[in-house]
mmCIF file of C-alpha atoms in Angstrom:
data_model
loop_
_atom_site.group_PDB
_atom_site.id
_atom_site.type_symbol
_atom_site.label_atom_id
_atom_site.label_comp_id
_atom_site.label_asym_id
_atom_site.label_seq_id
_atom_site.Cartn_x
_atom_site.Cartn_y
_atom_site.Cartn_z
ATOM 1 C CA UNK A 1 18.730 10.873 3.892
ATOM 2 C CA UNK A 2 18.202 7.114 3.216
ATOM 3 C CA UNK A 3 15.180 5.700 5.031
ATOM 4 C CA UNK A 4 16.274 3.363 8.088
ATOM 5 C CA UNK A 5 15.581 0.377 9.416
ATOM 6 C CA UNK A 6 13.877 -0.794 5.862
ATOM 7 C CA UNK A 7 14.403 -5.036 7.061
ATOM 8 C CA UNK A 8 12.372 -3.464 10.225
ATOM 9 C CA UNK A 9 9.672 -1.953 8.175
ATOM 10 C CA UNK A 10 9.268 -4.531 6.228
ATOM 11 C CA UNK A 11 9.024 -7.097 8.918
ATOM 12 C CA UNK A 12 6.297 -5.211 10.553
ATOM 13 C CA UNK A 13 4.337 -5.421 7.472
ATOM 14 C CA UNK A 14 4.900 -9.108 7.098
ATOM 15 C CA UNK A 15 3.458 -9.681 10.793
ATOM 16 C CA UNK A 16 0.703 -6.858 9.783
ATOM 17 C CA UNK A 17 -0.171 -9.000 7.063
ATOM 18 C CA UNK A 18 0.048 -12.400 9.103
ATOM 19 C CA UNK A 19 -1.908 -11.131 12.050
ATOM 20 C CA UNK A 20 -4.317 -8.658 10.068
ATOM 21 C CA UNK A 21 -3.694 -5.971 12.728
ATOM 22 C CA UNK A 22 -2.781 -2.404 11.250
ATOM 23 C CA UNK A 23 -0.119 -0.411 12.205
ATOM 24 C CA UNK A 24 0.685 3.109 12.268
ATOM 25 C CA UNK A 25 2.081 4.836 8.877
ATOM 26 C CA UNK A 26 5.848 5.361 8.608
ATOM 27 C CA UNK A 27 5.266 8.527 7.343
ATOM 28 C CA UNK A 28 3.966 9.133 11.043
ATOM 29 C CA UNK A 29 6.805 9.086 12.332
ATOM 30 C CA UNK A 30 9.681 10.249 9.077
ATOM 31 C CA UNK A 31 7.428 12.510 7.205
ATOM 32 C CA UNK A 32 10.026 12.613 4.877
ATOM 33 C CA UNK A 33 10.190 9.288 3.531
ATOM 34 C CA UNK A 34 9.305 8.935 -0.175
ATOM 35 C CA UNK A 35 8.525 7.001 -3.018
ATOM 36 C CA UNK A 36 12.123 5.188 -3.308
ATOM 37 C CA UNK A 37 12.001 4.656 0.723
ATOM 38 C CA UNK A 38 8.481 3.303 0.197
ATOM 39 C CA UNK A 39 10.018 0.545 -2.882
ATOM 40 C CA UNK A 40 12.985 -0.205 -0.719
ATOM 41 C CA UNK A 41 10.698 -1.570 2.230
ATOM 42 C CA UNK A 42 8.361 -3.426 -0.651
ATOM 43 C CA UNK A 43 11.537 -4.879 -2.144
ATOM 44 C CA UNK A 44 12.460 -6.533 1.467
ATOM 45 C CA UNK A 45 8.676 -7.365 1.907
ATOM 46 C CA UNK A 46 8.484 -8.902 -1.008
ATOM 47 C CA UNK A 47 11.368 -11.405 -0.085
ATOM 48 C CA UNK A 48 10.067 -12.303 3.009
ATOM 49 C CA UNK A 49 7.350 -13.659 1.281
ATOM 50 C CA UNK A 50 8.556 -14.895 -1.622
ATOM 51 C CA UNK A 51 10.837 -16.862 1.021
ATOM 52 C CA UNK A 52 7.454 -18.619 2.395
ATOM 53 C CA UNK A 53 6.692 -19.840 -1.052
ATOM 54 C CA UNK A 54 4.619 -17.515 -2.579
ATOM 55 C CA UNK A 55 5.369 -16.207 -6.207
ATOM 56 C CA UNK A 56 4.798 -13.347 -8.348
ATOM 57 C CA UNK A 57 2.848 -13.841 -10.818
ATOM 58 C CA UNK A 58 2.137 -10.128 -12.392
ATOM 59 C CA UNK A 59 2.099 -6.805 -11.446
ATOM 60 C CA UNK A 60 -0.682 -3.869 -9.718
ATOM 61 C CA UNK A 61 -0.399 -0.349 -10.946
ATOM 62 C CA UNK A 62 -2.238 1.941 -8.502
ATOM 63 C CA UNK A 63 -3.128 5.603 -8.823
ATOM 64 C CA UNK A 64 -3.318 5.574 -12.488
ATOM 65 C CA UNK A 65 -6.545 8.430 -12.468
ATOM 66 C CA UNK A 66 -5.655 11.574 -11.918
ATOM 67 C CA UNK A 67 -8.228 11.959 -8.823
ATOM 68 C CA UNK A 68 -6.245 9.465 -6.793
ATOM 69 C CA UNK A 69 -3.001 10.977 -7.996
ATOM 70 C CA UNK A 70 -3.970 14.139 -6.588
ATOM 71 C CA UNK A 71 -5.530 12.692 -3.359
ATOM 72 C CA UNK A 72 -1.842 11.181 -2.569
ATOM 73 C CA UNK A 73 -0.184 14.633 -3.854
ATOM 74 C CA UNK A 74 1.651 12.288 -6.446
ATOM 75 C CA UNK A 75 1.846 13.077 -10.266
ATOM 76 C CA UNK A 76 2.738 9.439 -11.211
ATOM 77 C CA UNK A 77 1.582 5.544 -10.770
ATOM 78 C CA UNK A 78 3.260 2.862 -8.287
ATOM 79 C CA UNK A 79 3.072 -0.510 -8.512
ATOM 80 C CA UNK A 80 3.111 -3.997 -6.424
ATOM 81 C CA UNK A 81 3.624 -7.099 -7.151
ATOM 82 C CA UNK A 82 0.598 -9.562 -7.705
ATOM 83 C CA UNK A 83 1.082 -12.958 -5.827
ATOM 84 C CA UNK A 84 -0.220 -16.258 -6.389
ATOM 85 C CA UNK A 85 -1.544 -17.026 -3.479
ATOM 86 C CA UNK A 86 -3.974 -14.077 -4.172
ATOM 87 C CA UNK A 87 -5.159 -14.753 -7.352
ATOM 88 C CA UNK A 88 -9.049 -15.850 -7.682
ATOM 89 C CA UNK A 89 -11.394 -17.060 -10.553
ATOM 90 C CA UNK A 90 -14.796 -15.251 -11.936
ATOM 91 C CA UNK A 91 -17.517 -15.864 -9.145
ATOM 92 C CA UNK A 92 -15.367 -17.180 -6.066
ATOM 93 C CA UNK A 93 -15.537 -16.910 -2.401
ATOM 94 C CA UNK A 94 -13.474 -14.668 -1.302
ATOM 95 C CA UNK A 95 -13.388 -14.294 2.954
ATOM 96 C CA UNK A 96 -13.666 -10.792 4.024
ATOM 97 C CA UNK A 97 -11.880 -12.232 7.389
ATOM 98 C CA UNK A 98 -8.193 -12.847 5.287
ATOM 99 C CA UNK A 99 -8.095 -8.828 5.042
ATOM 100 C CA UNK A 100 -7.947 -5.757 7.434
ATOM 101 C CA UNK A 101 -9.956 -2.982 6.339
ATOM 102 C CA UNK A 102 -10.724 -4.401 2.328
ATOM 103 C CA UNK A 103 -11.974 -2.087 -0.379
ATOM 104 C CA UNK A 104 -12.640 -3.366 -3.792
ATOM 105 C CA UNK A 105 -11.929 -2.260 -7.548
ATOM 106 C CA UNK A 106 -13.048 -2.778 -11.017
ATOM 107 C CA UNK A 107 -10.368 -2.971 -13.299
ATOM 108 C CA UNK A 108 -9.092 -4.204 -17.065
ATOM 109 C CA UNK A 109 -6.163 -6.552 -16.841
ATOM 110 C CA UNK A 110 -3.932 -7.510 -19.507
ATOM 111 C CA UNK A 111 -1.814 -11.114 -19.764
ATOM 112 C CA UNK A 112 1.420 -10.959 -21.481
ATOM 113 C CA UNK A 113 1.838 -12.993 -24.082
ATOM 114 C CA UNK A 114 5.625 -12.401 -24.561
ATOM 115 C CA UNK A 115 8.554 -10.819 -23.014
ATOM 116 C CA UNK A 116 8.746 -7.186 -22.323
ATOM 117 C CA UNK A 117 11.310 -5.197 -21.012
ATOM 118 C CA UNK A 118 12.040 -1.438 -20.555
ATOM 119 C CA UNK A 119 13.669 1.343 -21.329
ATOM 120 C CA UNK A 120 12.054 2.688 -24.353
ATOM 121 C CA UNK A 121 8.795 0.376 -24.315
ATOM 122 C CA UNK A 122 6.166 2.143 -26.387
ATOM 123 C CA UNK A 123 2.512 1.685 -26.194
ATOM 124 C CA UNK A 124 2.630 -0.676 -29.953
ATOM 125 C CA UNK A 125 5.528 -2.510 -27.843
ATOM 126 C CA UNK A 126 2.950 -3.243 -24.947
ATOM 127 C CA UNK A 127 0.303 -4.214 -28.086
ATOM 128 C CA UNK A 128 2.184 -6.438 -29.476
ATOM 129 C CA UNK A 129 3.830 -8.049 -26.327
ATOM 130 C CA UNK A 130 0.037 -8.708 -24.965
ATOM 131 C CA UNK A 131 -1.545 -12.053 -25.440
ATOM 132 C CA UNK A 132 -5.275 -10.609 -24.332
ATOM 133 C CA UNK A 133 -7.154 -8.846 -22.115
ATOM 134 C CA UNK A 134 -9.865 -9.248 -19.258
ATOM 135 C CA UNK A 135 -12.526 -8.242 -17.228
ATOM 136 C CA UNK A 136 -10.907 -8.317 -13.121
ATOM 137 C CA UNK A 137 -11.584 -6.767 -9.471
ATOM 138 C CA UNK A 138 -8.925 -5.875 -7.205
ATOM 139 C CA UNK A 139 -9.875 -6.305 -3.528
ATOM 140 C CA UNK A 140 -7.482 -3.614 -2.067
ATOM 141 C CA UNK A 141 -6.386 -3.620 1.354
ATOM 142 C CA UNK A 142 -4.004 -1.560 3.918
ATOM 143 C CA UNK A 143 -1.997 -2.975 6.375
ATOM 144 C CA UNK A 144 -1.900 0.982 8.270
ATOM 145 C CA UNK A 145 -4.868 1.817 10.379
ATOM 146 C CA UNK A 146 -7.581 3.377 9.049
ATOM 147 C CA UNK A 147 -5.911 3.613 5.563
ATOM 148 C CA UNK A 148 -4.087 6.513 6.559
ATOM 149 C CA UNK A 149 -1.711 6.523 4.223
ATOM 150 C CA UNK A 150 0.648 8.584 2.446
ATOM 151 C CA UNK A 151 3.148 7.833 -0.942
ATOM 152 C CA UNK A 152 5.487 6.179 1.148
ATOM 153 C CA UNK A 153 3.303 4.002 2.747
ATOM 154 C CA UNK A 154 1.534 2.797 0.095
ATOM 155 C CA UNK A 155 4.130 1.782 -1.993
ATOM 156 C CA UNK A 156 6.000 -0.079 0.971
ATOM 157 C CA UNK A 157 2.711 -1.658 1.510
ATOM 158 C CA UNK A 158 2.722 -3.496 -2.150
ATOM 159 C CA UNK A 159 0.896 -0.747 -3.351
ATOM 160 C CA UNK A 160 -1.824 -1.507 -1.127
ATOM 161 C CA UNK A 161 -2.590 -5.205 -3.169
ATOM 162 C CA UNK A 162 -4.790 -7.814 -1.597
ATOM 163 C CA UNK A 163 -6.218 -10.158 -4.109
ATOM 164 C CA UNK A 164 -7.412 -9.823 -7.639
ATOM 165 C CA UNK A 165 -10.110 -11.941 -9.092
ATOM 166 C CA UNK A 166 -9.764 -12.472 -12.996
ATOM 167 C CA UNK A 167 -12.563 -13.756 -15.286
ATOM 168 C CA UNK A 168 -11.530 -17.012 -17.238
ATOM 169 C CA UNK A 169 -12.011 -14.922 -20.679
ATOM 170 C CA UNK A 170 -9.574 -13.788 -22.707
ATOM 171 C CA UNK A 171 -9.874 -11.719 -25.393
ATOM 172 C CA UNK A 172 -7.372 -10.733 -28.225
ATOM 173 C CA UNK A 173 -6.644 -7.165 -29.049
ATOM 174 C CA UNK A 174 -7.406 -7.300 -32.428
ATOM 175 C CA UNK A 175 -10.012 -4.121 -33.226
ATOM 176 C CA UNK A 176 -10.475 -3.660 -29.744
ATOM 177 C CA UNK A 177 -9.361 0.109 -28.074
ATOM 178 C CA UNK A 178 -9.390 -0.489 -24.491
ATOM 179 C CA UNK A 179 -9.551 3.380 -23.876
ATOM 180 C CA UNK A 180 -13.361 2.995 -25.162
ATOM 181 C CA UNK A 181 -14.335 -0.044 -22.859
ATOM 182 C CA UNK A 182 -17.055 0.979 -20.694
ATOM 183 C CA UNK A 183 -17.825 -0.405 -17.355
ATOM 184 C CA UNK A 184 -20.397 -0.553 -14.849
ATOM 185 C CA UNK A 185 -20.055 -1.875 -11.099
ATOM 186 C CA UNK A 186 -23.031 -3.378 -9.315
ATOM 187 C CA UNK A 187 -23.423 -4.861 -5.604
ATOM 188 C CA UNK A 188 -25.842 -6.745 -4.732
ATOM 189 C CA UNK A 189 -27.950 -6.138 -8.095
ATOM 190 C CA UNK A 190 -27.934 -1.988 -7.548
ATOM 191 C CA UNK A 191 -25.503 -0.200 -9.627
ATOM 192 C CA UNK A 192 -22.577 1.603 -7.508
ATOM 193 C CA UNK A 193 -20.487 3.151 -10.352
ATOM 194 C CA UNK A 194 -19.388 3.292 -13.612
ATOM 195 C CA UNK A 195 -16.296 3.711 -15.586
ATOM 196 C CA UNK A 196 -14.350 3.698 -18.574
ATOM 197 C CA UNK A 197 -10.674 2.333 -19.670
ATOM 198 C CA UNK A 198 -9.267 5.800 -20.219
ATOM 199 C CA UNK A 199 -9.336 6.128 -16.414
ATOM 200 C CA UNK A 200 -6.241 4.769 -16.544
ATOM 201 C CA UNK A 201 -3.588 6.771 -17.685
ATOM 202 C CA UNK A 202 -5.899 7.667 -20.482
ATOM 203 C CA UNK A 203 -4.959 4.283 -21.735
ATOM 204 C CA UNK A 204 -4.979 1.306 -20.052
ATOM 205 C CA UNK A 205 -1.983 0.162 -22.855
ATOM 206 C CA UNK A 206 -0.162 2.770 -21.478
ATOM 207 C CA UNK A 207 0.232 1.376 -17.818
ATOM 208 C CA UNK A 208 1.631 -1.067 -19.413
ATOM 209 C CA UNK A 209 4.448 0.228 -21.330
ATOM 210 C CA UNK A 210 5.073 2.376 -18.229
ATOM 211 C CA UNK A 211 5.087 -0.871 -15.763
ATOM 212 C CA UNK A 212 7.965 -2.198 -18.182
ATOM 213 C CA UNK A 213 10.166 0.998 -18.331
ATOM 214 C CA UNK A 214 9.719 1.349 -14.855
ATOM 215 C CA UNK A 215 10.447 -2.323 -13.541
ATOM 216 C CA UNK A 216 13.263 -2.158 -16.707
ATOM 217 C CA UNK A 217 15.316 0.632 -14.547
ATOM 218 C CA UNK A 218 15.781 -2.242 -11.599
ATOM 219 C CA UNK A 219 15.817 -4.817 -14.072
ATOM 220 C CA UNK A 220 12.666 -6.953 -14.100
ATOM 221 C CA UNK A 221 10.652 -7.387 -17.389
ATOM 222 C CA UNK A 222 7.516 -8.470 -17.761
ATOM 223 C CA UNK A 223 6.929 -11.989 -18.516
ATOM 224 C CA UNK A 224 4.645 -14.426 -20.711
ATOM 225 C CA UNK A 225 1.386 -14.944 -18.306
ATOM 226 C CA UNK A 226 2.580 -12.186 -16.130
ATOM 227 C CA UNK A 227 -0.993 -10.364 -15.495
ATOM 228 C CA UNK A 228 -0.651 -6.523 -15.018
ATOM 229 C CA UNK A 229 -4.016 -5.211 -13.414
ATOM 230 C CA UNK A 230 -4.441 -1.714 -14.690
ATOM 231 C CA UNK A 231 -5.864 0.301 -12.184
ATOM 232 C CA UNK A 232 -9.370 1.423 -11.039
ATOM 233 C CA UNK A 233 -11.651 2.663 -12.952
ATOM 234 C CA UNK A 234 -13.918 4.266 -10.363
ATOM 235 C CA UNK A 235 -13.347 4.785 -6.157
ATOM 236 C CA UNK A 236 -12.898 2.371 -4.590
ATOM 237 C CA UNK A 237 -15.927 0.574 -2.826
ATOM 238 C CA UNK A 238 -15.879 -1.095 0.842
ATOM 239 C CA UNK A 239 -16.942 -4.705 0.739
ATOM 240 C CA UNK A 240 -18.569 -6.823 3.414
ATOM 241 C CA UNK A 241 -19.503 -10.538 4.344
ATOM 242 C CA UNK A 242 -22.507 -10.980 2.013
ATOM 243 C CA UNK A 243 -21.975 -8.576 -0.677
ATOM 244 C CA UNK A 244 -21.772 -9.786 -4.397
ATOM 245 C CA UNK A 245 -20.038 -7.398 -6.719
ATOM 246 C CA UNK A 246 -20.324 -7.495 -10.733
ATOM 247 C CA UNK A 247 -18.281 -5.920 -12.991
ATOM 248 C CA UNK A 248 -19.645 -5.848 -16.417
ATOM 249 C CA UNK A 249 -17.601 -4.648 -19.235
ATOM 250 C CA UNK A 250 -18.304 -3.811 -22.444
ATOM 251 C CA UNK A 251 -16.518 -6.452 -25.033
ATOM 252 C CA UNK A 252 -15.082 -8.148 -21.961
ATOM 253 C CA UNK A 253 -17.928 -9.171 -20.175
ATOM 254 C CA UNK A 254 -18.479 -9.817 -16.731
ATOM 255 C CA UNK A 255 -16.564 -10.885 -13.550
ATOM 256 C CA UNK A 256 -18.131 -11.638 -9.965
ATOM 257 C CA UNK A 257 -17.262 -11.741 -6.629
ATOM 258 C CA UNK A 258 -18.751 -13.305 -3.938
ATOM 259 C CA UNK A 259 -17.892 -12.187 -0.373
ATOM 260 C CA UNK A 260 -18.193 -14.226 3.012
ATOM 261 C CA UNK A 261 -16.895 -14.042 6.676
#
């Protein structure tokens, strides 16, 4: 059965967003809703904020490890769009206060360099359609309470997307395998985890030649400076007013974030 009500949904999320109050999942009340329920509310979400000004400027992929895949009782990614308006540089300020309940995430993010569009985008396609790569965080956030969430709910959620902060360096592909790119996560100077770019569908190049086929079936490509942030390498990690969080990553280098009230 279709889902209902999806300009309803999606304007509760809006306000959720607005007002950073949670609300209860969907899939509280329709357990049956489902991954094409959960895109259908995103697509109207989406609008409703694109229709404030904002743009999209890239794209999340979420549950690309197989432990988060099987925590959600899913056997493939989702994705969000990333907007502008969220978008921060290596060693900002980012306010604890603009988010609900905000969890954050190291992850590799590529920039496209040219055009890409699905079906039949192969992981050479994604290689050659990349302009570089980069160290990045996701701060991840849910606008249900106490991240209850199932597929459905994330997905209508924009994949549970909050910001992203990008380091300024970008570095060419040439002779480097992002599978092999090691990473370690630090707060406040003590190390919290570790992780490695095969996390991510085994290769991060590969979230990206799935992004395209996937977007490609409603007919979005990819664009040139669209970023596509990868997924985590590692759980995700709470983050409070005070905390400073480090990514280091090996060819990449580092990114920082700084949080505040």
């Amino acid at each position: 059965m279709p889902i209902t009500d999806v300009e309803g949904k999606a304007r509760a999320l809006f306000e959720a967003r607005r007002s950073r109050v949670p609300i209860e999942p969907f899939t509280d009340e329709d357990p049956s809703l489902g991954m094409a329920d959960g895109y259908a509310v995103q697509a109207e979400l989406t609008r409703l904020i694109l229709a404030e000004g904002d743009t999209v400027v890239g794209y999340k992929v979420g549950l690309t490890s197989k432990p988060m895949q099987k925590m959600i009782g899913v056997d493939s990614p989702d994705y969000g769009p990333v907007l502008g308006t969220t978008v921060y540089r290596d060693g900002d300020a980012i306010s604890a206060s603009a988010f609900i309940q905000p969890k954050i995430e190291a992850e590799i993010v590529f920039v496209l360099g040219e055009r890409l569009q699905g079906p039949g985008v192969t992981v050479l396609d994604a290689h050659r359609a990349v302009a570089g790569v980069a160290a990045s965080m996701e701060i991840v956030d849910s606008r249900f309470a106490d991240w209850r969430i199932k597929l459905a709910d994330t997905v209508a959620d924009l994949a549970s997307n909050g910001a992203v902060a990008v380091a300024g360096r970008l570095v060419p592909l040439t002779g480097l395998d992002t599978r092999l790119v090691g990473m370690t996560l630090t707060r406040n100077g003590e190390l919290v985890d570790t992780g490695a770019g095969a996390a991510a569908l085994g290769d991060p190049l590969a979230v990206v030649a799935w992004l395209a086929n996937t977007l490609g079936e409603v007919g979005i490509a990819l664009e040139p400076g669209h970023l596509v942030m990868t997924g985590a390498l590692h759980a995700a990690v709470p983050m409070t007013p005070g905390d400073v969080f480090r990514a280091d990553f090996d060819r990449l280098g580092p990114v920082t974030v700084r949080v505040v009230d």
